[in-house]
Each structure stands twice: as C-alpha cells, then as structure tokens.
Amino acid sequence: MKLYSNEENKRLISLLTAKGREPHSVIITGERGSGRRTLAKYLAASLMCESHSGKPCGVCKSCRMLEDGNHPDFITAKANENGNYKLDDIRALVTDSVIKPNEGELKVYLIPDFDRSVNTAAAVQNVLLKFIEEPPPHCVVILTAVTKEIFLPTVISRCIFLGTERCTKQQAEQWLTEKGTFGQDDIIRAVSCCGGNFGRCLEFLEGGELPAAFECAKAVCAGMLRRDEYQILKALFMCDGKKAQLRQALVFLSEILRGACLISLGTVPEDCCFESGASQLSSMLGSERSEELYRLVTEYIGRLDSNCNQALTVNSLTGEIFVRL
Ligand SMILES: [Zn+2]
C-alpha cells in the first residue's frame, strides 16, 4: 500500500501500532483531496497487518483484503446524499462494534467527511461519545474532517489527531501517471493548477467544475492586470448560474492573490495555482494591495456561502476589485 509523503505520520503510526499501544479513536484532518481516506486506510492496514511491524506488509491476507476493498473488519460509515450521517446508522454501527472481528484481532470503523454532516454532527457525536470513551478493546474508530472545529471538546480530548501532509507536484504527477488513464499534457495542466492535492488533480482531470473555474480565475486575473472592469465582470459571468463553479473560481483567485502577496514579500508560494499570474499581479500591486484584495475575495466566498444573490455578488465584487487596482 503506497502512501506518498506523510513521513511524520508514518513514523507516528509505526510507534502507535507497536503491540499494545494501538489508538482507539483517531481524527484525521486535512483539506478535501489531500488524502485523508488514504491515510485512514494506511492506519487501518498498519493496525490490522498480520506482520505487526508498524506498517502494512502488503502481502498478508489482511493487507490484500484491505487493498482490494473487501476487508470485512474495515467498515466505512455512509452518509446521505447531503453528507449528513443518520443517527440510526451510527447507532447500528455502535451496536455492531460489540461483535468480535471476523478475521484478525481488530475492527476498524471509518467515518469520513465528518464536517459535511453539518445537520447531525453534534447529535452523532453524542451517540458516539460512549463508544469513543470506552470502545470495545477490539475496536478502532477513525473520523476525518477538514479541521477539528466541528468536534465537541469531549470528543477532542479522547482522540489522537493526525493531519495529512502536503505532497509535491512531482509526487502528484507520478501518482497520476501510474494510473495510466490520462495523457501527459493533461496531467501537467492539472498538477500546475491543483499542485500536490491528489484529489483535486483527479477531479480536474475528470472534468466537472474545476477546469472551468480555473479558466474563470485566470480571466479575472487578466482583467485585473489590464485594469479592465468590464473584462473582470465578463470573466466572473462565465460562471453565471453555477454557484459552485463561481465559488471555486474565487478560491483559485484568492490563492493567486495570496501568491502575489507572498512573492511581493520575497517568498516563493508553495502551491500557487497560477504562478505567472501571481507574479505579474505582485509587480503591479505590491504586498499591501495584494493582501487587501485577497481578504476581499475571501470575504466574498463567505457571502456566497451565506446564500447571497449571485449576480449581485458578482457585480459588487467587480466594483470592489476595480477600485483597489
Ligand atoms: Zn500485512
């Protein structure tokens, strides 16, 4: 089982899985696409591997079943289409946990994308609390989320935290090439936009809103460099009626402005989606105005999230960007 980067996590997992020190409740945090599930699976494989060597051997029955996605003791909870977990499903999971493992010594429950369960997060944690406090000795529960903010203090105090570690662009390129599904030019385009975030690179290559959002952000950037208000407005209206796409375009734009700010301060941004644009904006705006625009765009992402009218938001944002150029 290959886990790119995450050297610190591998070291920690190896220490934790040394016999007798297995963690029973783990929270894995990291941005979407950063490999939280892969890290969870690596941890589960390390815990359940018959070699007990602190890492998955890759050849024992347990490792092979995990790799093939059919290990009966690795159980992933399923949320509904809106990302919310149903209380009954979580209660069933807790009930199931008292039953001994089918294969080895441990059962691992994965509850992914917990922060998406906004409507039921608190109630689900209350159901899980007892389980997290005193899990049956053969049980491990792993939750994943973007940040730990959604978790109750009583849960936080009983869990071990692991954060996904950033991968490089080269690693993302290698991973995508190994898949054998995509052309090299497309891979380079995806990686230059999404950096070392494997999930985002894959999403970019599979179509959807990312490529269009990226084009929109680049067009806004070009309009800013020309100080052309109409071009900025036209670019933002490329996402007319597609809120998720507009939001993603603003996320890209905020990354470019953050990059511009860092370049002005003499730092090389680690993972900027459009380095040449950031560099030109940096020469034009300097660090203070780049930062001001970065904050502005971030604020507008918040407005979109609070359901402001999209056309009005676009008009108002264009005006506010223009006066700062
Ligand atoms: Zn193994």
XYZ file of C-alpha atoms and ligand atoms in Angstrom:
326
model
C 0.000 0.000 0.000
C 1.601 3.203 -1.199
C 1.239 6.373 0.852
C 3.012 9.378 -0.656
C 4.694 11.968 1.593
C 3.316 11.764 5.186
C 6.705 10.734 6.583
C 5.888 12.131 10.022
C 2.532 10.300 10.028
C 4.179 7.036 9.007
C 6.658 7.406 11.841
C 3.913 8.156 14.355
C 1.686 5.311 13.121
C 4.601 2.916 13.388
C 5.130 3.980 17.013
C 1.427 3.832 17.835
C 0.821 0.444 16.312
C 3.628 -1.197 18.204
C 1.860 -4.010 20.005
C -0.274 -2.907 22.910
C -0.290 0.809 22.114
C -2.976 0.898 19.447
C -5.012 4.122 19.466
C -8.762 3.533 19.672
C -10.059 6.901 18.488
C -8.318 8.886 15.775
C -9.285 12.064 13.933
C -7.587 12.752 10.602
C -7.750 16.332 9.364
C -6.758 17.902 6.052
C -8.278 19.754 3.125
C -10.526 17.979 0.648
C -8.479 15.847 -1.744
C -5.414 15.809 0.496
C -5.558 12.058 1.118
C -7.407 11.749 4.434
C -9.051 8.461 3.415
C -5.793 7.058 2.082
C -4.112 7.909 5.376
C -7.035 6.311 7.267
C -6.674 3.164 5.178
C -2.913 3.119 5.761
C -3.505 3.406 9.517
C -6.119 0.619 9.401
C -3.765 -1.581 7.370
C -0.927 -0.935 9.836
C -3.190 -1.844 12.747
C -4.587 -4.998 11.157
C -1.478 -6.254 9.332
C -0.522 -9.755 10.414
C 3.176 -8.816 10.420
C 2.701 -6.390 13.384
C 5.687 -4.455 12.059
C 4.195 -0.969 12.406
C 3.438 -0.656 8.710
C 1.386 -2.627 6.190
C 3.388 -5.537 4.770
C 1.215 -5.558 1.657
C 1.273 -9.366 1.308
C -0.650 -10.832 4.262
C -4.328 -11.732 3.912
C -5.452 -8.637 5.836
C -3.368 -6.239 3.721
C -4.570 -7.834 0.494
C -8.225 -7.680 1.535
C -7.856 -4.022 2.504
C -6.140 -3.224 -0.784
C -8.958 -4.945 -2.694
C -11.573 -3.059 -0.661
C -13.216 -6.166 0.798
C -11.864 -6.478 4.340
C -14.883 -7.474 6.479
C -13.429 -5.735 9.549
C -12.806 -2.379 7.871
C -16.196 -0.738 7.955
C -16.905 2.650 6.384
C -19.976 4.591 7.524
C -22.146 6.017 4.778
C -23.741 9.457 4.865
C -26.813 10.510 2.879
C -26.507 12.486 -0.379
C -26.138 15.772 1.541
C -23.247 14.422 3.586
C -25.255 14.008 6.802
C -24.968 10.874 8.899
C -28.230 9.368 10.120
C -28.411 8.753 13.854
C -29.892 5.290 13.326
C -26.962 4.288 11.112
C -24.452 5.439 13.725
C -26.401 3.637 16.478
C -26.272 0.484 14.336
C -22.505 0.932 13.962
C -22.092 1.205 17.744
C -24.235 -1.926 18.216
C -22.184 -3.788 15.606
C -18.945 -2.844 17.373
C -19.527 -5.318 20.231
C -19.401 -8.227 17.782
C -15.898 -9.716 17.545
C -13.837 -9.247 14.333
C -14.288 -11.756 11.502
C -10.627 -12.130 10.635
C -7.956 -10.806 12.979
C -7.844 -9.062 16.320
C -9.247 -5.648 15.358
C -12.213 -3.993 13.715
C -11.728 -0.511 12.280
C -14.640 1.866 11.693
C -14.105 4.815 9.371
C -16.491 7.787 9.497
C -15.269 10.033 6.666
C -16.014 13.689 5.802
C -17.499 14.302 9.204
C -17.581 18.089 8.733
C -20.071 17.622 5.887
C -22.562 16.218 8.383
C -23.476 19.749 9.498
C -27.063 18.970 10.466
C -26.298 15.953 12.617
C -22.678 16.463 13.725
C -23.458 17.222 17.383
C -26.131 14.509 17.770
C -23.910 11.901 16.075
C -21.034 12.749 18.403
C -23.311 12.288 21.394
C -24.202 8.820 20.095
C -20.510 8.087 19.540
C -19.300 9.514 22.829
C -19.604 6.357 24.917
C -18.043 4.339 22.106
C -15.135 6.804 21.900
C -14.754 6.898 25.698
C -14.722 3.152 26.214
C -14.588 1.315 22.905
C -14.613 -2.483 22.963
C -10.914 -3.483 23.108
C -11.060 -4.877 19.567
C -12.350 -1.591 18.052
C -10.779 1.470 16.490
C -12.763 4.422 15.140
C -11.282 6.898 12.648
C -13.057 10.136 11.784
C -11.958 12.520 9.049
C -12.729 16.222 8.602
C -11.225 19.392 7.150
C -10.458 20.846 10.590
C -11.150 19.803 14.153
C -13.561 22.694 14.731
C -16.663 20.566 14.242
C -15.795 18.211 17.110
C -17.084 18.541 20.670
C -14.423 19.158 23.348
C -15.342 15.834 24.976
C -14.559 14.035 21.709
C -11.396 16.052 21.007
C -9.959 15.229 24.416
C -10.284 11.495 23.748
C -8.867 11.345 20.241
C -5.446 11.277 18.677
C -5.043 13.740 15.792
C -3.222 13.177 12.534
C -3.028 15.822 9.798
C -2.420 14.922 6.153
C 0.974 16.132 4.972
C 1.393 18.080 1.752
C 2.597 16.181 -1.317
C 4.757 17.748 -4.010
C 3.722 18.456 -7.597
C 6.191 15.777 -8.715
C 4.501 13.189 -6.477
C 1.074 14.122 -7.855
C 2.426 13.808 -11.393
C 3.915 10.402 -10.616
C 0.694 9.169 -8.991
C -1.466 10.300 -11.915
C 0.956 8.817 -14.461
C 0.899 5.464 -12.597
C -2.874 5.372 -13.026
C -2.297 5.110 -16.772
C -5.627 6.759 -17.597
C -4.601 10.298 -18.506
C -2.380 11.928 -21.126
C 0.833 13.630 -20.005
C -0.253 17.115 -21.175
C -3.494 16.880 -19.227
C -1.609 15.682 -16.151
C 0.787 18.636 -16.327
C -2.151 21.055 -16.671
C -3.965 19.501 -13.695
C -0.876 19.497 -11.485
C 0.056 23.080 -12.349
C -3.432 24.130 -11.259
C -4.026 21.870 -8.253
C -0.461 21.320 -7.000
C 0.169 18.331 -4.764
C -3.501 17.833 -3.884
C -4.116 14.402 -5.456
C -7.899 14.549 -5.074
C -8.177 17.933 -6.712
C -5.866 16.896 -9.581
C -8.046 13.869 -10.224
C -11.210 15.966 -10.092
C -9.640 18.403 -12.561
C -8.846 15.577 -14.987
C -12.278 14.048 -14.676
C -13.940 17.282 -15.822
C -16.580 18.894 -13.619
C -16.308 22.443 -12.371
C -12.580 22.728 -11.672
C -11.209 23.375 -15.195
C -13.935 25.972 -15.944
C -13.424 27.641 -12.554
C -9.692 27.817 -13.211
C -10.250 29.446 -16.621
C -12.549 31.970 -14.943
C -9.948 32.842 -12.282
C -7.265 33.256 -14.967
C -9.563 35.549 -16.987
C -10.296 37.677 -13.890
C -6.573 37.875 -13.299
C -6.007 39.058 -16.898
C -8.723 41.705 -16.466
C -7.066 42.915 -13.266
C -3.687 43.183 -14.979
C -5.279 45.373 -17.672
C -7.295 47.342 -15.100
C -10.319 46.492 -17.223
C -13.509 46.467 -15.152
C -15.638 45.096 -17.977
C -13.243 42.173 -18.560
C -13.357 41.266 -14.865
C -17.156 41.349 -14.888
C -17.330 39.317 -18.095
C -14.916 36.749 -16.645
C -16.958 36.327 -13.452
C -20.135 35.952 -15.505
C -18.535 32.874 -17.132
C -19.916 31.131 -14.019
C -23.393 32.649 -14.344
C -25.934 30.426 -12.607
C -23.239 27.994 -11.455
C -22.619 28.888 -7.856
C -20.244 26.048 -7.004
C -18.136 26.914 -10.038
C -18.040 30.613 -9.098
C -17.078 29.723 -5.545
C -14.240 27.534 -6.794
C -13.113 30.315 -9.182
C -12.930 32.694 -6.213
C -10.960 30.111 -4.238
C -8.455 29.948 -7.135
C -8.398 33.758 -7.337
C -7.727 34.028 -3.615
C -4.837 31.570 -3.996
C -3.380 33.663 -6.824
C -3.662 36.854 -4.731
C -2.135 35.123 -1.735
C 0.674 34.019 -4.052
C 1.101 37.628 -5.290
C 1.331 38.839 -1.714
C 3.951 36.216 -0.802
C 6.015 36.970 -3.914
C 5.977 40.695 -3.014
C 7.303 39.763 0.404
C 10.137 37.799 -1.171
C 8.751 34.304 -0.520
C 8.084 31.637 -3.132
C 4.495 30.389 -2.709
C 4.494 26.613 -2.232
C 1.385 25.691 -4.139
C 0.065 28.585 -6.196
C -2.362 27.504 -8.929
C -1.211 30.208 -11.403
C 2.306 31.328 -10.606
C 2.889 33.558 -13.642
C -0.357 35.457 -12.952
C 0.550 35.825 -9.277
C 3.979 37.102 -10.203
C 2.573 39.765 -12.596
C -0.042 40.840 -10.033
C 2.683 41.076 -7.432
C 4.674 43.552 -9.590
C 1.545 45.593 -10.225
C 0.028 45.605 -6.742
C 2.762 45.065 -4.175
C 2.137 43.199 -0.937
C -0.394 45.516 0.739
C -2.879 45.771 -2.104
C -2.480 42.050 -2.912
C -3.324 41.266 0.694
C -6.272 43.651 0.690
C -7.646 42.011 -2.451
C -7.012 38.546 -1.001
C -9.100 39.470 2.047
C -11.791 40.940 -0.170
C -12.116 37.799 -2.293
C -12.140 35.614 0.836
C -14.956 37.740 2.239
C -16.944 37.264 -0.973
C -16.508 33.486 -0.737
C -18.198 33.822 2.662
C -21.004 35.846 1.100
C -21.607 33.129 -1.481
C -21.719 30.567 1.319
C -24.349 32.601 3.119
C -26.535 32.448 0.011
C -26.237 35.993 -1.307
C -27.704 36.611 -4.763
C -25.063 35.503 -7.263
C -25.481 38.253 -9.890
C -25.451 40.999 -7.259
C -22.384 39.442 -5.621
C -20.532 39.366 -8.953
C -21.412 42.999 -9.725
C -20.413 44.227 -6.305
C -17.165 42.200 -6.239
C -16.135 43.533 -9.667
C -16.587 47.123 -8.465
C -14.678 46.478 -5.258
C -11.782 44.800 -7.075
C -11.597 47.607 -9.627
C -11.304 50.443 -7.087
C -8.346 48.643 -5.490
C -6.338 48.263 -8.697
Zn 0.159 -7.167 6.124
